[in-house]
Amino acid sequence: MPLGQDDLMTRALQEGLEVLTLQVGQQRVAVPMVEVVHILDAIQARTLKVEKAGADADPSEGDAVIAYEGAALAYLPLWPRLGEKSNTHELTCLAETLAARKQDHLDWMGALSHSLNHDVPFTKARNPHECAFGKWYDSFKTDNRRLRLLLLQFDTPHQRIHALADQLLEMKAQGRLDAALAIFAEEERNTLATLLALFDRTVETLAQIRREIAVIVRHQGTLYALGADGVQDIRFYPADTLSYNVALLQRYRVPTRCFLIEAGAEPLPVLDWQRLTGVGADARAGAQAGAQA
């Protein structure tokens, strides 16, 4: 029997195979639809295990169970098993970063106010491209159109805030402190308020676009929940698109039943999720123990 092949795949060689295609980090993978029972929102259905409920627990690493029809199913996140990071993890980290950058600009304005009102040098970044947010902003890219359009709105108020340092400190040096303070107060009420609101809206948007699904699958009568970022599609692949190329299967380095091959597309691996998660090994061990008894 070719590497990765089982009874289901043997039938698929004759009849074709319907699969659910999942997004896991940057990878596309598939599982046979015949093994899929249900798909639900993992963020809503997920509960931390009692013994893992501390502040350091990470649900995307498996420190959770999935509530489904009154039962707590073993949660088997695919990200660590495929060497990927979850979309939820990355968006949560980004939200934390933006909250910190918001505070940076509150501190920046506070430092400028202190320099204007006292003989204290202003030492924070005056160039908008040199602050922590500016460096991140210049390098960050996203495929999410909603997030991209929102981030574009940062450029004008962010540049204006940083331009205040040179403008107002020069006015103070010219003996026009009262005028400088008046401009500072106006910009604080308007430009800074706009910038802070953009930070808040972006963090809210990140919370709204977070996605993480639990694919309820069945193996030998037991239900499990596979964690993934989302569903791409459900498709039937004819038998002649299935490949058991040994070199390809071995090169992928992840337990795989076969690859689905289409012209102009990357080979799509059909995961052997039972072996990948250890479910198959547990079942085999139990069967062997029963036979020995």
CSV table of C-alpha atoms in Angstrom, one decimal:
chain,number,residue,atom,x,y,z
A,1,MET,CA,0.0,0.0,0.0
A,2,PRO,CA,1.5,3.4,-0.9
A,3,LEU,CA,2.7,5.7,1.8
A,4,GLY,CA,-0.2,7.6,3.4
A,5,GLN,CA,-2.9,5.4,1.9
A,6,ASP,CA,-5.7,3.8,3.9
A,7,ASP,CA,-9.1,2.3,3.2
A,8,LEU,CA,-10.7,5.7,2.6
A,9,MET,CA,-7.9,6.6,0.2
A,10,THR,CA,-8.2,3.2,-1.5
A,11,ARG,CA,-11.8,4.0,-2.3
A,12,ALA,CA,-10.9,7.6,-3.3
A,13,LEU,CA,-8.5,6.2,-6.0
A,14,GLN,CA,-11.6,4.7,-7.6
A,15,GLU,CA,-14.3,7.2,-6.7
A,16,GLY,CA,-12.6,10.5,-6.0
A,17,LEU,CA,-12.6,12.5,-2.8
A,18,GLU,CA,-14.6,15.3,-1.3
A,19,VAL,CA,-12.5,17.5,1.0
A,20,LEU,CA,-12.8,20.5,3.3
A,21,THR,CA,-9.9,22.9,2.6
A,22,LEU,CA,-8.7,24.8,5.7
A,23,GLN,CA,-6.4,27.8,6.2
A,24,VAL,CA,-3.8,27.1,8.9
A,25,GLY,CA,-1.5,30.1,9.2
A,26,GLN,CA,0.1,30.4,5.8
A,27,GLN,CA,-0.7,26.9,4.7
A,28,ARG,CA,-3.7,25.3,2.9
A,29,VAL,CA,-4.5,21.8,4.0
A,30,ALA,CA,-7.5,19.4,3.5
A,31,VAL,CA,-9.4,16.8,5.5
A,32,PRO,CA,-11.9,14.3,4.0
A,33,MET,CA,-15.5,15.5,4.3
A,34,VAL,CA,-16.6,12.0,5.3
A,35,GLU,CA,-14.8,12.6,8.6
A,36,VAL,CA,-16.3,16.1,9.2
A,37,VAL,CA,-19.3,16.3,11.5
A,38,HIS,CA,-19.6,20.1,12.1
A,39,ILE,CA,-17.8,23.4,11.9
A,40,LEU,CA,-18.2,26.1,14.6
A,41,ASP,CA,-16.6,29.2,16.0
A,42,ALA,CA,-13.8,28.1,18.2
A,43,ILE,CA,-13.5,31.4,20.0
A,44,GLN,CA,-17.1,31.1,21.2
A,45,ALA,CA,-17.0,27.4,21.9
A,46,ARG,CA,-13.6,27.1,23.5
A,47,THR,CA,-13.0,26.8,27.2
A,48,LEU,CA,-9.6,26.5,28.9
A,49,LYS,CA,-8.9,23.2,30.7
A,50,VAL,CA,-9.2,23.6,34.4
A,51,GLU,CA,-5.6,22.6,35.0
A,52,LYS,CA,-4.5,25.1,32.3
A,53,ALA,CA,-6.6,28.1,33.2
A,54,GLY,CA,-3.7,30.3,34.3
A,55,ALA,CA,-2.7,33.6,32.7
A,56,ASP,CA,-0.1,31.9,30.6
A,57,ALA,CA,-2.4,29.3,29.0
A,58,ASP,CA,-2.6,29.6,25.2
A,59,PRO,CA,-5.7,28.0,23.6
A,60,SER,CA,-4.0,27.9,20.2
A,61,GLU,CA,-1.4,25.5,21.7
A,62,GLY,CA,-4.1,23.1,23.0
A,63,ASP,CA,-4.7,24.4,26.5
A,64,ALA,CA,-8.5,24.1,25.9
A,65,VAL,CA,-11.5,22.0,25.2
A,66,ILE,CA,-14.4,22.6,22.8
A,67,ALA,CA,-18.0,22.6,23.9
A,68,TYR,CA,-20.2,20.7,21.4
A,69,GLU,CA,-23.7,19.4,22.1
A,70,GLY,CA,-23.1,19.2,25.8
A,71,ALA,CA,-19.8,17.5,25.6
A,72,ALA,CA,-16.2,18.7,26.1
A,73,LEU,CA,-14.2,17.6,23.1
A,74,ALA,CA,-10.4,17.3,22.9
A,75,TYR,CA,-9.2,20.5,21.2
A,76,LEU,CA,-6.4,19.6,18.7
A,77,PRO,CA,-5.0,22.9,17.2
A,78,LEU,CA,-3.3,22.4,13.9
A,79,TRP,CA,-1.0,25.5,14.1
A,80,PRO,CA,1.8,24.1,16.3
A,81,ARG,CA,1.7,20.8,14.5
A,82,LEU,CA,2.3,22.5,11.2
A,83,GLY,CA,4.8,25.0,12.5
A,84,GLU,CA,2.4,28.0,12.1
A,85,LYS,CA,0.9,30.8,14.2
A,86,SER,CA,-2.8,31.2,14.5
A,87,ASN,CA,-4.5,34.3,13.0
A,88,THR,CA,-6.0,34.9,16.4
A,89,HIS,CA,-2.6,34.8,18.1
A,90,GLU,CA,-1.2,37.3,15.6
A,91,LEU,CA,-4.1,39.7,15.8
A,92,THR,CA,-4.1,39.6,19.6
A,93,CYS,CA,-0.4,40.5,19.6
A,94,LEU,CA,-1.0,43.3,17.1
A,95,ALA,CA,-3.8,44.7,19.2
A,96,GLU,CA,-1.4,44.7,22.2
A,97,THR,CA,1.3,46.4,20.1
A,98,LEU,CA,-1.1,49.2,19.0
A,99,ALA,CA,-2.3,49.8,22.5
A,100,ALA,CA,1.3,50.3,23.6
A,101,ARG,CA,1.9,52.6,20.6
A,102,LYS,CA,-1.2,54.6,21.6
A,103,GLN,CA,0.3,55.1,25.0
A,104,ASP,CA,3.6,56.1,23.4
A,105,HIS,CA,1.9,59.1,21.8
A,106,LEU,CA,0.2,60.2,24.9
A,107,ASP,CA,3.6,60.1,26.6
A,108,TRP,CA,5.1,62.0,23.6
A,109,MET,CA,2.6,64.8,24.0
A,110,GLY,CA,3.2,64.9,27.7
A,111,ALA,CA,6.9,65.2,27.2
A,112,LEU,CA,6.4,68.0,24.7
A,113,SER,CA,4.1,69.8,27.1
A,114,HIS,CA,6.7,69.5,29.9
A,115,SER,CA,9.5,70.8,27.6
A,116,LEU,CA,7.3,73.8,26.6
A,117,ASN,CA,6.4,74.7,30.2
A,118,HIS,CA,9.8,74.0,31.8
A,119,ASP,CA,13.5,74.3,30.7
A,120,VAL,CA,13.7,70.6,30.0
A,121,PRO,CA,15.1,69.2,26.7
A,122,PHE,CA,12.7,67.3,24.5
A,123,THR,CA,14.3,63.9,23.7
A,124,LYS,CA,11.6,61.9,22.0
A,125,ALA,CA,11.5,61.2,18.2
A,126,ARG,CA,10.6,64.2,16.1
A,127,ASN,CA,10.6,62.3,12.8
A,128,PRO,CA,7.3,60.3,12.5
A,129,HIS,CA,9.3,57.5,10.8
A,130,GLU,CA,11.6,57.0,13.7
A,131,CYS,CA,9.2,56.4,16.6
A,132,ALA,CA,8.2,52.8,17.4
A,133,PHE,CA,4.8,53.2,15.7
A,134,GLY,CA,6.3,54.9,12.6
A,135,LYS,CA,8.8,52.1,12.1
A,136,TRP,CA,6.1,49.5,12.4
A,137,TYR,CA,3.7,51.5,10.2
A,138,ASP,CA,6.2,51.8,7.4
A,139,SER,CA,6.9,48.1,7.3
A,140,PHE,CA,3.5,46.5,8.1
A,141,LYS,CA,1.5,44.9,5.3
A,142,THR,CA,-1.9,43.2,5.4
A,143,ASP,CA,-4.2,41.5,2.9
A,144,ASN,CA,-7.3,42.6,4.9
A,145,ARG,CA,-8.9,45.5,3.0
A,146,ARG,CA,-10.8,46.8,6.0
A,147,LEU,CA,-7.7,47.0,8.2
A,148,ARG,CA,-5.6,48.4,5.3
A,149,LEU,CA,-8.1,51.3,4.7
A,150,LEU,CA,-8.2,52.1,8.4
A,151,LEU,CA,-4.4,52.2,8.7
A,152,LEU,CA,-4.1,54.6,5.8
A,153,GLN,CA,-6.0,57.2,8.0
A,154,PHE,CA,-3.1,57.3,10.5
A,155,ASP,CA,-0.6,59.0,8.2
A,156,THR,CA,-1.8,62.6,8.3
A,157,PRO,CA,-2.5,63.0,12.1
A,158,HIS,CA,0.6,61.0,13.0
A,159,GLN,CA,2.9,63.2,10.8
A,160,ARG,CA,1.2,66.4,12.2
A,161,ILE,CA,1.7,65.3,15.8
A,162,HIS,CA,5.4,64.8,15.3
A,163,ALA,CA,5.8,68.1,13.4
A,164,LEU,CA,4.6,69.9,16.5
A,165,ALA,CA,7.9,69.4,18.3
A,166,ASP,CA,10.0,71.5,15.9
A,167,GLN,CA,7.3,74.1,15.4
A,168,LEU,CA,6.4,74.7,19.0
A,169,LEU,CA,9.9,74.5,20.4
A,170,GLU,CA,11.0,77.0,17.8
A,171,MET,CA,8.2,79.4,18.8
A,172,LYS,CA,9.2,79.1,22.4
A,173,ALA,CA,12.8,80.0,21.5
A,174,GLN,CA,11.5,83.1,19.7
A,175,GLY,CA,9.7,84.2,22.9
A,176,ARG,CA,6.2,83.2,21.6
A,177,LEU,CA,5.4,80.6,24.3
A,178,ASP,CA,1.8,81.7,24.8
A,179,ALA,CA,1.1,81.2,21.1
A,180,ALA,CA,2.9,77.8,21.2
A,181,LEU,CA,0.8,76.6,24.1
A,182,ALA,CA,-2.4,77.7,22.4
A,183,ILE,CA,-1.5,75.7,19.3
A,184,PHE,CA,-0.5,72.7,21.5
A,185,ALA,CA,-3.9,72.8,23.3
A,186,GLU,CA,-5.7,73.0,19.9
A,187,GLU,CA,-3.8,70.1,18.4
A,188,GLU,CA,-4.3,68.1,21.6
A,189,ARG,CA,-8.1,68.6,21.3
A,190,ASN,CA,-8.2,67.7,17.6
A,191,THR,CA,-5.2,66.0,16.0
A,192,LEU,CA,-4.2,63.9,19.1
A,193,ALA,CA,-7.9,63.0,19.7
A,194,THR,CA,-8.2,61.8,16.1
A,195,LEU,CA,-5.0,59.7,16.4
A,196,LEU,CA,-6.1,58.1,19.7
A,197,ALA,CA,-9.5,57.4,18.2
A,198,LEU,CA,-7.9,55.6,15.3
A,199,PHE,CA,-5.8,53.5,17.6
A,200,ASP,CA,-9.0,52.5,19.5
A,201,ARG,CA,-10.9,51.8,16.2
A,202,THR,CA,-8.1,49.6,14.9
A,203,VAL,CA,-8.0,47.6,18.1
A,204,GLU,CA,-11.8,47.1,17.9
A,205,THR,CA,-11.5,46.1,14.2
A,206,LEU,CA,-8.8,43.5,15.1
A,207,ALA,CA,-11.2,42.0,17.6
A,208,GLN,CA,-13.9,41.8,15.0
A,209,ILE,CA,-11.8,40.2,12.2
A,210,ARG,CA,-10.3,37.6,14.5
A,211,ARG,CA,-11.3,34.2,13.3
A,212,GLU,CA,-10.7,30.7,14.5
A,213,ILE,CA,-12.8,27.6,13.7
A,214,ALA,CA,-13.1,24.2,15.3
A,215,VAL,CA,-13.7,21.4,12.8
A,216,ILE,CA,-15.5,18.6,14.6
A,217,VAL,CA,-14.2,15.3,13.2
A,218,ARG,CA,-15.0,11.7,14.0
A,219,HIS,CA,-12.5,8.9,14.4
A,220,GLN,CA,-13.6,5.4,15.4
A,221,GLY,CA,-16.8,6.8,17.0
A,222,THR,CA,-15.1,9.5,19.0
A,223,LEU,CA,-15.4,13.2,18.2
A,224,TYR,CA,-12.4,15.7,18.2
A,225,ALA,CA,-12.1,19.4,17.4
A,226,LEU,CA,-9.3,20.5,15.0
A,227,GLY,CA,-8.3,24.1,15.3
A,228,ALA,CA,-7.8,26.2,12.2
A,229,ASP,CA,-8.0,29.8,11.0
A,230,GLY,CA,-10.9,29.3,8.5
A,231,VAL,CA,-12.5,27.3,5.8
A,232,GLN,CA,-11.6,28.0,2.2
A,233,ASP,CA,-14.0,25.7,0.4
A,234,ILE,CA,-15.6,22.3,0.1
A,235,ARG,CA,-14.8,20.5,-3.2
A,236,PHE,CA,-14.9,17.1,-4.8
A,237,TYR,CA,-11.7,16.0,-6.5
A,238,PRO,CA,-11.8,13.3,-9.2
A,239,ALA,CA,-9.7,10.2,-8.7
A,240,ASP,CA,-7.1,11.2,-11.3
A,241,THR,CA,-6.2,14.3,-9.2
A,242,LEU,CA,-5.0,12.2,-6.2
A,243,SER,CA,-1.3,11.6,-6.0
A,244,TYR,CA,0.6,9.2,-3.8
A,245,ASN,CA,4.0,10.4,-5.0
A,246,VAL,CA,6.3,9.0,-2.3
A,247,ALA,CA,9.0,11.7,-2.7
A,248,LEU,CA,6.4,14.5,-2.4
A,249,LEU,CA,4.8,12.8,0.7
A,250,GLN,CA,8.2,12.4,2.4
A,251,ARG,CA,9.3,16.0,1.5
A,252,TYR,CA,6.2,17.5,3.1
A,253,ARG,CA,7.3,16.1,6.5
A,254,VAL,CA,3.8,16.1,8.0
A,255,PRO,CA,1.6,13.0,8.1
A,256,THR,CA,-0.3,13.1,4.9
A,257,ARG,CA,-2.7,10.7,3.2
A,258,CYS,CA,-2.2,12.0,-0.4
A,259,PHE,CA,-1.9,15.2,-2.4
A,260,LEU,CA,-4.5,16.7,-4.6
A,261,ILE,CA,-2.9,17.9,-7.8
A,262,GLU,CA,-4.4,20.5,-10.2
A,263,ALA,CA,-2.7,22.4,-13.0
A,264,GLY,CA,-1.6,25.9,-11.9
A,265,ALA,CA,-2.0,25.2,-8.2
A,266,GLU,CA,0.2,24.1,-5.4
A,267,PRO,CA,-0.3,20.5,-4.4
A,268,LEU,CA,-3.0,20.4,-1.6
A,269,PRO,CA,-2.1,17.9,1.2
A,270,VAL,CA,-4.9,15.8,2.6
A,271,LEU,CA,-3.8,15.6,6.2
A,272,ASP,CA,-3.6,12.4,8.1
A,273,TRP,CA,-4.9,14.3,11.1
A,274,GLN,CA,-5.2,11.2,13.2
A,275,ARG,CA,-1.4,10.6,13.0
A,276,LEU,CA,-0.6,14.3,13.2
A,277,THR,CA,-2.5,14.8,16.4
A,278,GLY,CA,-1.7,11.4,18.0
A,279,VAL,CA,-5.3,10.2,17.9
A,280,GLY,CA,-4.4,7.4,15.6
A,281,ALA,CA,-1.5,6.3,17.7
A,282,ASP,CA,-3.7,6.3,20.9
A,283,ALA,CA,-6.3,4.2,19.1
A,284,ARG,CA,-3.7,1.7,17.9
A,285,ALA,CA,-2.1,1.5,21.3
A,286,GLY,CA,-5.5,0.8,22.8
A,287,ALA,CA,-6.3,-1.9,20.3
A,288,GLN,CA,-2.9,-3.6,20.9
A,289,ALA,CA,-3.4,-3.5,24.6
A,290,GLY,CA,-6.9,-5.1,24.2
A,291,ALA,CA,-5.5,-7.8,21.9
A,292,GLN,CA,-2.7,-8.7,24.4
A,293,ALA,CA,-5.3,-8.9,27.3
